[in-house]
mmCIF file of C-alpha atoms in Angstrom:
data_model
loop_
_atom_site.group_PDB
_atom_site.id
_atom_site.type_symbol
_atom_site.label_atom_id
_atom_site.label_comp_id
_atom_site.label_asym_id
_atom_site.label_seq_id
_atom_site.Cartn_x
_atom_site.Cartn_y
_atom_site.Cartn_z
ATOM 1 C CA MET P 853 -8.610 51.336 -67.875
ATOM 2 C CA GLU P 854 -12.419 52.555 -68.322
ATOM 3 C CA ASP P 855 -10.747 56.167 -69.836
ATOM 4 C CA ARG P 856 -8.932 54.057 -72.873
ATOM 5 C CA LEU P 857 -11.127 51.871 -73.320
ATOM 6 C CA MET P 858 -14.183 54.601 -74.287
ATOM 7 C CA ILE P 859 -11.373 56.577 -76.609
ATOM 8 C CA SER P 860 -10.498 53.332 -78.876
ATOM 9 C CA LEU P 861 -13.961 53.483 -79.370
ATOM 10 C CA VAL P 862 -14.981 56.181 -80.598
ATOM 11 C CA VAL P 863 -11.305 56.649 -82.644
ATOM 12 C CA HIS P 864 -12.312 52.754 -84.023
ATOM 13 C CA PRO P 865 -15.721 52.146 -84.486
ATOM 14 C CA GLN P 866 -15.881 49.532 -87.342
ATOM 15 C CA LYS P 867 -12.839 47.533 -84.701
ATOM 16 C CA SER P 868 -15.746 47.103 -82.664
ATOM 17 C CA GLN P 869 -18.815 45.867 -84.556
ATOM 18 C CA LEU P 870 -16.031 43.156 -85.642
ATOM 19 C CA LEU P 871 -16.303 41.740 -82.482
ATOM 20 C CA THR P 872 -19.920 39.148 -84.177
ATOM 21 C CA PRO P 873 -18.168 37.276 -86.453
ATOM 22 C CA ILE P 874 -19.556 36.906 -89.981
ATOM 23 C CA SER P 875 -19.507 33.558 -90.389
ATOM 24 C CA PRO P 876 -19.277 30.594 -87.821
ATOM 25 C CA SER P 877 -16.270 29.435 -90.134
ATOM 26 C CA LEU P 878 -14.667 32.896 -89.794
ATOM 27 C CA PRO P 879 -13.688 33.654 -86.158
ATOM 28 C CA THR P 880 -12.697 37.371 -85.837
ATOM 29 C CA PRO P 881 -10.573 37.249 -82.732
ATOM 30 C CA MET P 882 -11.163 38.268 -79.314
ATOM 31 C CA PRO P 883 -8.901 40.798 -77.624
ATOM 32 C CA LEU P 884 -6.657 38.974 -75.600
ATOM 33 C CA LEU P 885 -7.644 39.507 -71.442
ATOM 34 C CA SER P 886 -3.675 39.957 -71.309
ATOM 35 C CA GLU P 887 -3.842 42.882 -72.816
ATOM 36 C CA SER P 888 -7.066 44.994 -70.654
ATOM 37 C CA ILE P 889 -6.150 43.723 -67.153
ATOM 38 C CA PRO P 890 -2.800 43.844 -66.059
ATOM 39 C CA PRO P 891 -0.696 40.612 -64.815
ATOM 40 C CA LEU P 892 -0.514 39.447 -61.325
ATOM 41 C CA PRO P 893 2.662 38.339 -59.108
ATOM 42 C CA MET P 894 3.562 34.740 -58.855
ATOM 43 C CA THR P 895 2.622 34.438 -55.497
ATOM 44 C CA PRO P 896 0.677 36.156 -52.820
ATOM 45 C CA PRO P 897 2.087 38.852 -50.815
ATOM 46 C CA ASP P 898 4.326 38.432 -47.535
ATOM 47 C CA ILE P 899 2.131 37.877 -44.379
ATOM 48 C CA ASP P 900 4.009 40.952 -41.804
ATOM 49 C CA GLU P 901 5.291 37.758 -39.069
ATOM 50 C CA PRO P 902 6.340 38.433 -35.759
ATOM 51 C CA THR P 903 9.768 39.539 -35.418
ATOM 52 C CA GLN P 904 12.124 37.908 -32.740
ATOM 53 C CA SER P 905 12.149 40.918 -30.829
ATOM 54 C CA ALA P 906 8.216 39.898 -30.078
ATOM 55 C CA ILE P 907 8.717 36.147 -29.752
ATOM 56 C CA SER P 908 11.635 36.824 -27.465
ATOM 57 C CA THR P 909 9.576 38.684 -24.708
ATOM 58 C CA ALA P 910 6.292 36.856 -25.444
ATOM 59 C CA ALA P 911 8.495 33.521 -24.126
ATOM 60 C CA LEU P 912 10.417 35.588 -21.206
ATOM 61 C CA ALA P 913 6.922 37.413 -19.760
ATOM 62 C CA THR P 914 5.650 33.525 -19.887
ATOM 63 C CA ALA P 915 8.640 32.079 -18.172
ATOM 64 C CA ILE P 916 8.377 35.377 -15.399
ATOM 65 C CA HIS P 917 4.552 34.883 -14.621
ATOM 66 C CA VAL P 918 4.824 31.183 -14.149
ATOM 67 C CA ILE P 919 8.469 31.559 -11.847
ATOM 68 C CA SER P 920 6.462 34.231 -10.142
ATOM 69 C CA THR P 921 2.976 32.581 -9.983
ATOM 70 C CA GLU P 922 5.242 29.215 -8.712
ATOM 71 C CA ARG P 923 6.934 31.448 -5.950
ATOM 72 C CA ILE P 924 3.604 32.740 -4.680
ATOM 73 C CA ALA P 925 2.166 29.181 -3.932
ATOM 74 C CA LEU P 926 5.527 28.344 -1.852
ATOM 75 C CA THR P 927 4.914 31.279 0.398
ATOM 76 C CA HIS P 928 1.135 30.583 0.992
ATOM 77 C CA LEU P 929 3.053 26.906 1.779
ATOM 78 C CA GLU P 930 4.927 28.425 3.814
ATOM 79 C CA ARG P 931 2.272 30.931 5.556
ATOM 80 C CA LEU P 932 0.505 28.209 6.089
ATOM 81 C CA TYR P 933 2.704 25.430 7.980
ATOM 82 C CA GLN P 934 3.406 29.020 9.767
ATOM 83 C CA THR P 935 0.159 29.081 11.432
ATOM 84 C CA ASP P 936 -1.843 26.794 10.331
ATOM 85 C CA GLN P 937 -2.248 24.112 13.640
ATOM 86 C CA VAL P 938 -3.342 21.023 11.033
ATOM 87 C CA ALA P 939 -0.525 21.580 8.394
ATOM 88 C CA GLN P 940 1.597 21.964 11.980
ATOM 89 C CA ARG P 941 0.652 18.805 13.353
ATOM 90 C CA GLY P 942 0.380 17.036 10.514
ATOM 91 C CA PHE P 943 4.250 17.884 9.609
ATOM 92 C CA VAL P 944 5.491 16.852 12.665
ATOM 93 C CA GLU P 945 4.254 13.842 13.317
ATOM 94 C CA ALA P 946 4.490 12.375 9.971
ATOM 95 C CA VAL P 947 7.959 13.284 10.265
ATOM 96 C CA ASN P 948 8.404 10.860 13.728
ATOM 97 C CA ARG P 949 6.034 8.040 11.927
ATOM 98 C CA ILE P 950 8.504 8.473 9.500
ATOM 99 C CA ALA P 951 11.209 7.664 11.008
ATOM 100 C CA LYS P 952 9.910 5.169 13.826
ATOM 101 C CA ALA P 953 8.852 3.003 10.724
ATOM 102 C CA ILE P 954 13.122 2.731 9.987
ATOM 103 C CA LEU P 955 14.250 2.591 13.483
ATOM 104 C CA ASN P 956 12.367 -0.713 13.920
ATOM 105 C CA GLY P 957 13.006 -2.093 10.631
ATOM 106 C CA GLY P 958 10.718 -0.997 7.872
ATOM 107 C CA LYS P 959 10.980 1.556 5.077
ATOM 108 C CA LEU P 960 9.469 4.479 3.344
ATOM 109 C CA VAL P 961 6.380 2.939 1.028
ATOM 110 C CA VAL P 962 5.816 6.254 -1.411
ATOM 111 C CA SER P 963 2.511 5.802 -4.157
ATOM 112 C CA GLY P 964 1.292 7.420 -6.726
ATOM 113 C CA VAL P 965 0.444 7.862 -10.690
ATOM 114 C CA GLY P 966 0.975 10.378 -13.109
ATOM 115 C CA LYS P 967 2.860 13.738 -12.353
ATOM 116 C CA SER P 968 2.686 13.127 -9.075
ATOM 117 C CA GLY P 969 4.213 9.750 -9.059
ATOM 118 C CA LYS P 970 7.334 11.376 -10.548
ATOM 119 C CA ILE P 971 7.388 13.789 -7.310
ATOM 120 C CA GLY P 972 7.120 10.216 -5.191
ATOM 121 C CA GLY P 973 9.959 8.921 -7.325
ATOM 122 C CA LYS P 974 12.126 11.908 -7.395
ATOM 123 C CA LEU P 975 11.251 11.919 -2.935
ATOM 124 C CA VAL P 976 12.610 7.900 -2.640
ATOM 125 C CA ALA P 977 15.254 8.948 -4.178
ATOM 126 C CA THR P 978 16.370 11.696 -1.907
ATOM 127 C CA MET P 979 15.378 9.885 1.059
ATOM 128 C CA ASN P 980 17.751 7.413 -0.230
ATOM 129 C CA SER P 981 20.494 9.528 -0.611
ATOM 130 C CA PHE P 982 19.418 9.930 3.361
ATOM 131 C CA GLY P 983 20.638 6.863 4.032
ATOM 132 C CA ILE P 984 16.674 6.257 4.825
ATOM 133 C CA GLN P 985 15.150 3.252 3.340
ATOM 134 C CA SER P 986 12.022 4.363 0.864
ATOM 135 C CA ALA P 987 10.640 2.495 -2.482
ATOM 136 C CA PHE P 988 8.111 3.481 -5.246
ATOM 137 C CA LEU P 989 4.682 1.654 -5.625
ATOM 138 C CA HIS P 990 3.211 2.378 -8.461
ATOM 139 C CA PRO P 991 -0.537 1.747 -7.430
ATOM 140 C CA THR P 992 -1.953 -0.155 -10.760
ATOM 141 C CA GLU P 993 1.646 -2.772 -10.112
ATOM 142 C CA ALA P 994 0.410 -2.526 -6.977
ATOM 143 C CA LEU P 995 -2.710 -4.574 -7.971
ATOM 144 C CA HIS P 996 -0.920 -7.246 -9.520
ATOM 145 C CA GLY P 997 1.699 -8.990 -7.375
ATOM 146 C CA ASP P 998 3.563 -6.014 -6.000
ATOM 147 C CA LEU P 999 1.551 -5.755 -2.883
ATOM 148 C CA GLY P 1000 3.700 -7.595 -0.890
ATOM 149 C CA LEU P 1001 6.467 -4.469 -1.252
ATOM 150 C CA ILE P 1002 5.088 -3.123 1.535
ATOM 151 C CA GLY P 1003 5.863 -4.869 4.938
ATOM 152 C CA PRO P 1004 4.501 -5.540 8.503
ATOM 153 C CA SER P 1005 7.059 -2.307 9.640
ATOM 154 C CA ASP P 1006 6.959 -0.244 5.780
ATOM 155 C CA ILE P 1007 4.473 2.690 6.456
ATOM 156 C CA LEU P 1008 2.947 4.619 2.944
ATOM 157 C CA LEU P 1009 2.923 8.175 1.506
ATOM 158 C CA LEU P 1010 0.002 8.835 -0.546
ATOM 159 C CA ILE P 1011 0.652 11.862 -3.491
ATOM 160 C CA THR P 1012 -2.675 13.123 -5.074
ATOM 161 C CA PHE P 1013 -3.872 16.334 -5.480
ATOM 162 C CA SER P 1014 -6.904 15.491 -5.991
ATOM 163 C CA GLY P 1015 -7.181 13.127 -2.760
ATOM 164 C CA ARG P 1016 -9.167 10.931 -4.231
ATOM 165 C CA THR P 1017 -6.960 9.422 -7.354
ATOM 166 C CA SER P 1018 -8.726 5.736 -7.665
ATOM 167 C CA GLU P 1019 -5.762 4.054 -8.347
ATOM 168 C CA LEU P 1020 -5.737 4.922 -4.910
ATOM 169 C CA LEU P 1021 -8.763 4.570 -3.479
ATOM 170 C CA SER P 1022 -8.407 1.096 -5.098
ATOM 171 C CA LEU P 1023 -4.889 0.214 -4.285
ATOM 172 C CA ILE P 1024 -5.956 1.073 0.778
ATOM 173 C CA ARG P 1025 -8.647 -1.450 0.167
ATOM 174 C CA HIS P 1026 -6.556 -3.708 -0.466
ATOM 175 C CA LEU P 1027 -4.222 -2.780 3.161
ATOM 176 C CA SER P 1028 -4.737 -3.761 6.449
ATOM 177 C CA SER P 1029 -6.006 -1.003 8.564
ATOM 178 C CA ASP P 1030 -3.222 -1.330 10.844
ATOM 179 C CA THR P 1031 -1.380 -0.438 8.125
ATOM 180 C CA PRO P 1032 -0.219 3.637 8.820
ATOM 181 C CA MET P 1033 -0.597 5.829 5.921
ATOM 182 C CA ILE P 1034 0.082 9.906 5.449
ATOM 183 C CA ALA P 1035 -1.387 11.387 2.177
ATOM 184 C CA LEU P 1036 0.044 14.127 -0.053
ATOM 185 C CA THR P 1037 -2.899 16.188 -0.507
ATOM 186 C CA SER P 1038 -3.907 19.625 -0.939
ATOM 187 C CA HIS P 1039 -6.824 19.180 0.940
ATOM 188 C CA THR P 1040 -6.398 21.212 4.090
ATOM 189 C CA HIS P 1041 -8.255 18.854 7.630
ATOM 190 C CA PRO P 1042 -8.478 15.339 7.427
ATOM 191 C CA SER P 1043 -12.201 15.198 6.975
ATOM 192 C CA THR P 1044 -12.052 16.071 3.739
ATOM 193 C CA CYS P 1045 -9.698 13.289 1.805
ATOM 194 C CA PRO P 1046 -11.332 10.624 0.606
ATOM 195 C CA LEU P 1047 -8.393 9.040 1.790
ATOM 196 C CA LEU P 1048 -8.190 9.200 4.508
ATOM 197 C CA ALA P 1049 -12.084 8.312 5.698
ATOM 198 C CA ASN P 1050 -12.319 6.121 8.543
ATOM 199 C CA ARG P 1051 -8.716 5.648 9.029
ATOM 200 C CA THR P 1052 -7.805 6.195 12.251
ATOM 201 C CA ASN P 1053 -3.588 6.386 11.531
ATOM 202 C CA GLY P 1054 -4.321 8.326 8.849
ATOM 203 C CA VAL P 1055 -1.312 11.674 8.050
ATOM 204 C CA LEU P 1056 -2.272 14.456 6.297
ATOM 205 C CA LEU P 1057 0.200 17.044 5.352
ATOM 206 C CA PRO P 1058 -1.506 19.614 3.590
ATOM 207 C CA ALA P 1059 0.052 21.314 -0.238
ATOM 208 C CA PRO P 1060 -2.541 23.363 -1.179
ATOM 209 C CA ILE P 1061 -1.692 26.092 -3.767
ATOM 210 C CA HIS P 1062 -3.746 29.312 -3.719
ATOM 211 C CA GLU P 1063 -6.028 29.604 -7.158
ATOM 212 C CA PRO P 1064 -5.834 26.729 -9.700
ATOM 213 C CA GLU P 1065 -3.927 26.601 -11.937
ATOM 214 C CA LYS P 1066 -5.921 26.899 -15.236
ATOM 215 C CA VAL P 1067 -6.229 30.607 -13.376
ATOM 216 C CA SER P 1068 -2.957 31.202 -13.477
ATOM 217 C CA PHE P 1069 -1.670 29.897 -17.075
ATOM 218 C CA GLY P 1070 -5.227 28.293 -18.553
ATOM 219 C CA VAL P 1071 -4.694 25.114 -18.604
ATOM 220 C CA SER P 1072 -5.294 22.575 -15.963
ATOM 221 C CA ALA P 1073 -1.298 21.417 -16.346
ATOM 222 C CA PRO P 1074 0.283 19.812 -12.725
ATOM 223 C CA THR P 1075 2.606 22.869 -12.611
ATOM 224 C CA THR P 1076 2.446 25.086 -9.538
ATOM 225 C CA SER P 1077 0.819 21.930 -8.020
ATOM 226 C CA THR P 1078 3.447 19.365 -8.689
ATOM 227 C CA THR P 1079 6.067 22.239 -7.260
ATOM 228 C CA VAL P 1080 4.601 22.633 -3.570
ATOM 229 C CA ALA P 1081 4.149 19.294 -3.825
ATOM 230 C CA LEU P 1082 8.237 18.031 -4.228
ATOM 231 C CA ALA P 1083 8.923 21.418 -1.573
ATOM 232 C CA LEU P 1084 7.155 19.706 0.581
ATOM 233 C CA GLY P 1085 8.818 16.160 0.126
ATOM 234 C CA ASP P 1086 11.715 18.153 0.420
ATOM 235 C CA ALA P 1087 10.944 19.139 3.641
ATOM 236 C CA LEU P 1088 9.919 15.849 5.442
ATOM 237 C CA ALA P 1089 13.583 14.542 3.807
ATOM 238 C CA ILE P 1090 15.528 16.398 5.497
ATOM 239 C CA ALA P 1091 13.822 16.765 9.074
ATOM 240 C CA VAL P 1092 13.059 12.987 8.877
ATOM 241 C CA ALA P 1093 17.073 12.893 8.255
ATOM 242 C CA ARG P 1094 17.397 15.785 11.049
ATOM 243 C CA ARG P 1095 15.472 13.056 13.277
ATOM 244 C CA LEU P 1096 17.540 9.965 12.529
ATOM 245 C CA HIS P 1097 20.839 10.822 11.699
ATOM 246 C CA THR P 1098 22.199 12.652 15.304
ATOM 247 C CA LEU P 1099 25.466 10.924 16.106
ATOM 248 C CA PRO P 1100 28.723 13.050 16.192
ATOM 249 C CA GLY P 1101 29.860 12.954 12.503
ATOM 250 C CA ARG P 1102 27.106 11.281 11.527
ATOM 251 C CA GLY P 1103 24.960 13.362 11.067
ATOM 252 C CA PRO P 1104 22.424 14.385 7.799
ATOM 253 C CA ALA P 1105 25.599 15.833 5.543
ATOM 254 C CA GLU P 1106 27.460 13.009 6.168
ATOM 255 C CA VAL P 1107 25.792 10.310 4.715
ATOM 256 C CA PHE P 1108 24.688 11.961 2.515
ATOM 257 C CA HIS P 1109 27.485 12.389 0.879
ATOM 258 C CA GLY P 1110 28.276 8.830 2.617
ATOM 259 C CA TYR P 1111 25.811 7.756 0.146
ATOM 260 C CA HIS P 1112 26.585 10.807 -2.843
ATOM 261 C CA PRO P 1113 30.201 9.824 -3.460
ATOM 262 C CA GLY P 1114 30.291 10.120 -7.546
ATOM 263 C CA GLY P 1115 29.596 13.772 -9.345
ATOM 264 C CA ALA P 1116 30.202 16.228 -8.572
ATOM 265 C CA ILE P 1117 29.020 17.219 -5.329
ATOM 266 C CA GLY P 1118 31.158 13.484 -4.198
ATOM 267 C CA GLN P 1119 33.818 15.387 -5.885
ATOM 268 C CA SER P 1120 33.648 18.774 -3.726
ATOM 269 C CA VAL P 1121 33.800 16.756 -0.648
ATOM 270 C CA ALA P 1122 36.569 14.931 -1.187
ATOM 271 C CA GLU P 1123 38.658 17.549 -1.933
ATOM 272 C CA ALA P 1124 37.158 19.983 0.426
ATOM 273 C CA GLY P 1125 36.299 17.751 3.250
ATOM 274 C CA PRO P 1126 36.280 18.931 6.940
ATOM 275 C CA LYS P 1127 38.973 21.239 8.198
ATOM 276 C CA ARG P 1128 38.148 23.808 10.394
ATOM 277 C CA MET P 1129 35.575 23.899 13.479
ATOM 278 C CA ALA P 1130 32.880 26.022 10.553
ATOM 279 C CA ASP P 1131 32.560 23.047 8.519
ATOM 280 C CA LEU P 1132 31.473 21.370 11.096
ATOM 281 C CA ALA P 1133 30.188 22.244 14.471
ATOM 282 C CA THR P 1134 26.580 25.039 14.430
ATOM 283 C CA MET P 1135 27.522 28.534 14.350
ATOM 284 C CA VAL P 1136 25.675 29.813 17.412
ATOM 285 C CA ASP P 1137 24.757 33.334 16.223
ATOM 286 C CA ASN P 1138 23.095 30.657 13.658
ATOM 287 C CA VAL P 1139 21.041 29.145 16.108
ATOM 288 C CA PRO P 1140 17.164 29.666 15.803
ATOM 289 C CA VAL P 1141 15.122 31.084 18.516
ATOM 290 C CA ALA P 1142 11.818 29.677 19.126
ATOM 291 C CA ARG P 1143 8.777 31.685 19.797
ATOM 292 C CA PRO P 1144 4.974 30.884 20.604
ATOM 293 C CA ARG P 1145 2.884 30.844 18.208
ATOM 294 C CA THR P 1146 -0.363 31.454 19.984
ATOM 295 C CA ASN P 1147 -0.881 33.381 23.182
ATOM 296 C CA LEU P 1148 -0.260 30.049 24.790
ATOM 297 C CA ASP P 1149 2.980 29.393 26.681
ATOM 298 C CA LEU P 1150 6.205 27.847 24.632
ATOM 299 C CA ARG P 1151 5.121 24.310 23.893
ATOM 300 C CA ALA P 1152 7.240 21.693 22.548
ATOM 301 C CA LEU P 1153 5.523 22.090 19.025
ATOM 302 C CA ASP P 1154 7.055 24.838 18.866
ATOM 303 C CA VAL P 1155 10.380 24.036 19.093
ATOM 304 C CA MET P 1156 9.690 20.961 16.635
ATOM 305 C CA LEU P 1157 9.571 24.194 14.630
ATOM 306 C CA GLU P 1158 11.799 25.291 14.356
ATOM 307 C CA ALA P 1159 14.242 22.709 14.762
ATOM 308 C CA VAL P 1160 12.707 21.607 10.899
ATOM 309 C CA ARG P 1161 14.422 25.167 10.189
ATOM 310 C CA SER P 1162 17.896 24.583 12.113
ATOM 311 C CA PRO P 1163 20.496 24.024 10.278
ATOM 312 C CA GLY P 1164 22.141 22.189 13.451
ATOM 313 C CA GLY P 1165 18.702 21.188 14.286
ATOM 314 C CA TRP P 1166 19.991 23.476 17.375
ATOM 315 C CA VAL P 1167 16.738 25.241 19.432
ATOM 316 C CA ARG P 1168 17.522 28.441 22.124
ATOM 317 C CA VAL P 1169 14.355 28.410 23.991
ATOM 318 C CA SER P 1170 15.407 32.101 25.665
ATOM 319 C CA THR P 1171 18.712 33.924 25.217
ATOM 320 C CA ASN P 1172 20.951 31.349 27.514
ATOM 321 C CA LYS P 1173 19.221 28.533 27.029
ATOM 322 C CA MET P 1174 19.620 26.674 24.244
ATOM 323 C CA MET P 1175 18.472 22.549 23.316
ATOM 324 C CA ALA P 1176 20.141 19.758 21.513
ATOM 325 C CA PRO P 1177 18.217 18.157 18.156
ATOM 326 C CA ARG P 1178 19.140 14.629 19.413
ATOM 327 C CA GLN P 1179 16.798 15.687 23.419
ATOM 328 C CA ILE P 1180 14.698 17.935 21.150
ATOM 329 C CA GLN P 1181 14.016 14.600 19.041
ATOM 330 C CA LYS P 1182 12.900 13.061 22.098
ATOM 331 C CA LEU P 1183 9.721 14.607 22.310
ATOM 332 C CA ARG P 1184 6.073 12.968 22.215
ATOM 333 C CA ASP P 1185 4.114 15.601 24.148
ATOM 334 C CA MET P 1186 3.957 18.337 21.273
ATOM 335 C CA ASP P 1187 2.175 20.497 23.932
ATOM 336 C CA ARG P 1188 4.081 20.291 26.616
ATOM 337 C CA PRO P 1189 5.759 23.610 27.984
ATOM 338 C CA VAL P 1190 8.690 24.105 28.020
ATOM 339 C CA SER P 1191 9.250 25.480 30.821
ATOM 340 C CA GLY P 1192 8.774 21.950 32.528
ATOM 341 C CA LEU P 1193 11.733 20.123 30.496
ATOM 342 C CA ALA P 1194 14.508 21.904 32.752
ATOM 343 C CA ASP P 1195 15.780 18.602 32.566
ATOM 344 C CA ILE P 1196 16.966 18.522 28.887
ATOM 345 C CA VAL P 1197 17.613 22.613 28.553
ATOM 346 C CA ILE P 1198 21.407 23.012 28.382
ATOM 347 C CA GLU P 1199 22.009 26.318 30.442
ATOM 348 C CA LYS P 1200 24.296 28.928 29.334
ATOM 349 C CA GLY P 1201 27.335 27.867 31.335
ATOM 350 C CA ASP P 1202 27.258 23.945 30.002
ATOM 351 C CA TRP P 1203 27.351 25.402 26.127
ATOM 352 C CA ILE P 1204 31.323 25.027 24.519
ATOM 353 C CA SER P 1205 32.183 27.359 23.270
ATOM 354 C CA ILE P 1206 35.256 27.286 20.042
ATOM 355 C CA LEU P 1207 36.319 30.163 17.387
ATOM 356 C CA ALA P 1208 34.796 29.295 13.907
ATOM 357 C CA ARG P 1209 38.596 29.649 12.683
ATOM 358 C CA SER P 1210 39.800 26.340 14.710
ATOM 359 C CA THR P 1211 40.796 24.073 12.689
ATOM 360 C CA VAL P 1212 39.482 20.563 13.546
ATOM 361 C CA GLU P 1213 42.761 19.138 15.219
ATOM 362 C CA GLU P 1214 43.012 22.315 17.246
ATOM 363 C CA ALA P 1215 39.108 21.800 18.395
ATOM 364 C CA ARG P 1216 39.614 18.291 19.432
ATOM 365 C CA ASP P 1217 43.488 18.882 21.588
ATOM 366 C CA TRP P 1218 41.547 21.411 23.256
ATOM 367 C CA ILE P 1219 38.475 19.344 24.032
#
């Protein structure tokens, strides 16, 4: 463009001089700006945007990262309850105390705020599905009259990751020191949990995570911590159900189905029903064998922990000896050696063996 202008000035020197008007009343037109500058587009150029494929890849990578992180957290929790005696004793004690409260005509009262409160609501629903009377108590509403929900035979379960939620601390200040209390929190020892300070009847259910959520996801949103709390709550509900429902034909499955007649679950139970002994009895091959967790002899605690994981609550204490769910649930001294429990151990010669494919009617006639 500069070359063309130079040529124009050489060829038309006269016109270049006329650019200055001779008189203010007779201005000479100036060249149009559009004649020297090429036109610009009416809209700005398009900005490169991520393709749909890139967006999908990023979304899936996020999903896999979150799922993997929460899986690791659950593995960490499993290892804790396999190896840590504080966690083991706390869980067994929590199961026994909830069962005792229910048998004495009380109920489980669950409390928490925020996301922990949502987990508490789900736990209450699960407990009630197993016939374990439970209710949710919001700590703020409790201080405005709902404290009357807690009866003299009830037991309180507080869910809080930090263990120092101000609303819960305010709540327990207005409770009797005789009210049994369980704290489901990230603390791994009762002495570090503010909720259990100065409460001799408090029970700790540790629910820590392997790393802070800020490290995992860049934000401290309750994610991994609520997954861990939810899993431990489910474990507690099923363990208490097995502790309470031991009558033949009235085990946890039957109780649950009785309280859940609707939906796909109720329909499937109504259509199927127990037709063969495999639907009712425990397969011998599925009965776990209890092993000592330490260098000591096999203890009652080892049997109790294995019973929680057993499909039907049965546990083998050796190749030819087994303990029934009802006998395991009567154990109180967790340090008692199994060798001193001969009176409640069932020898192989006393087992009743029935083929899994046998119908219920055939088994009834045979027995």
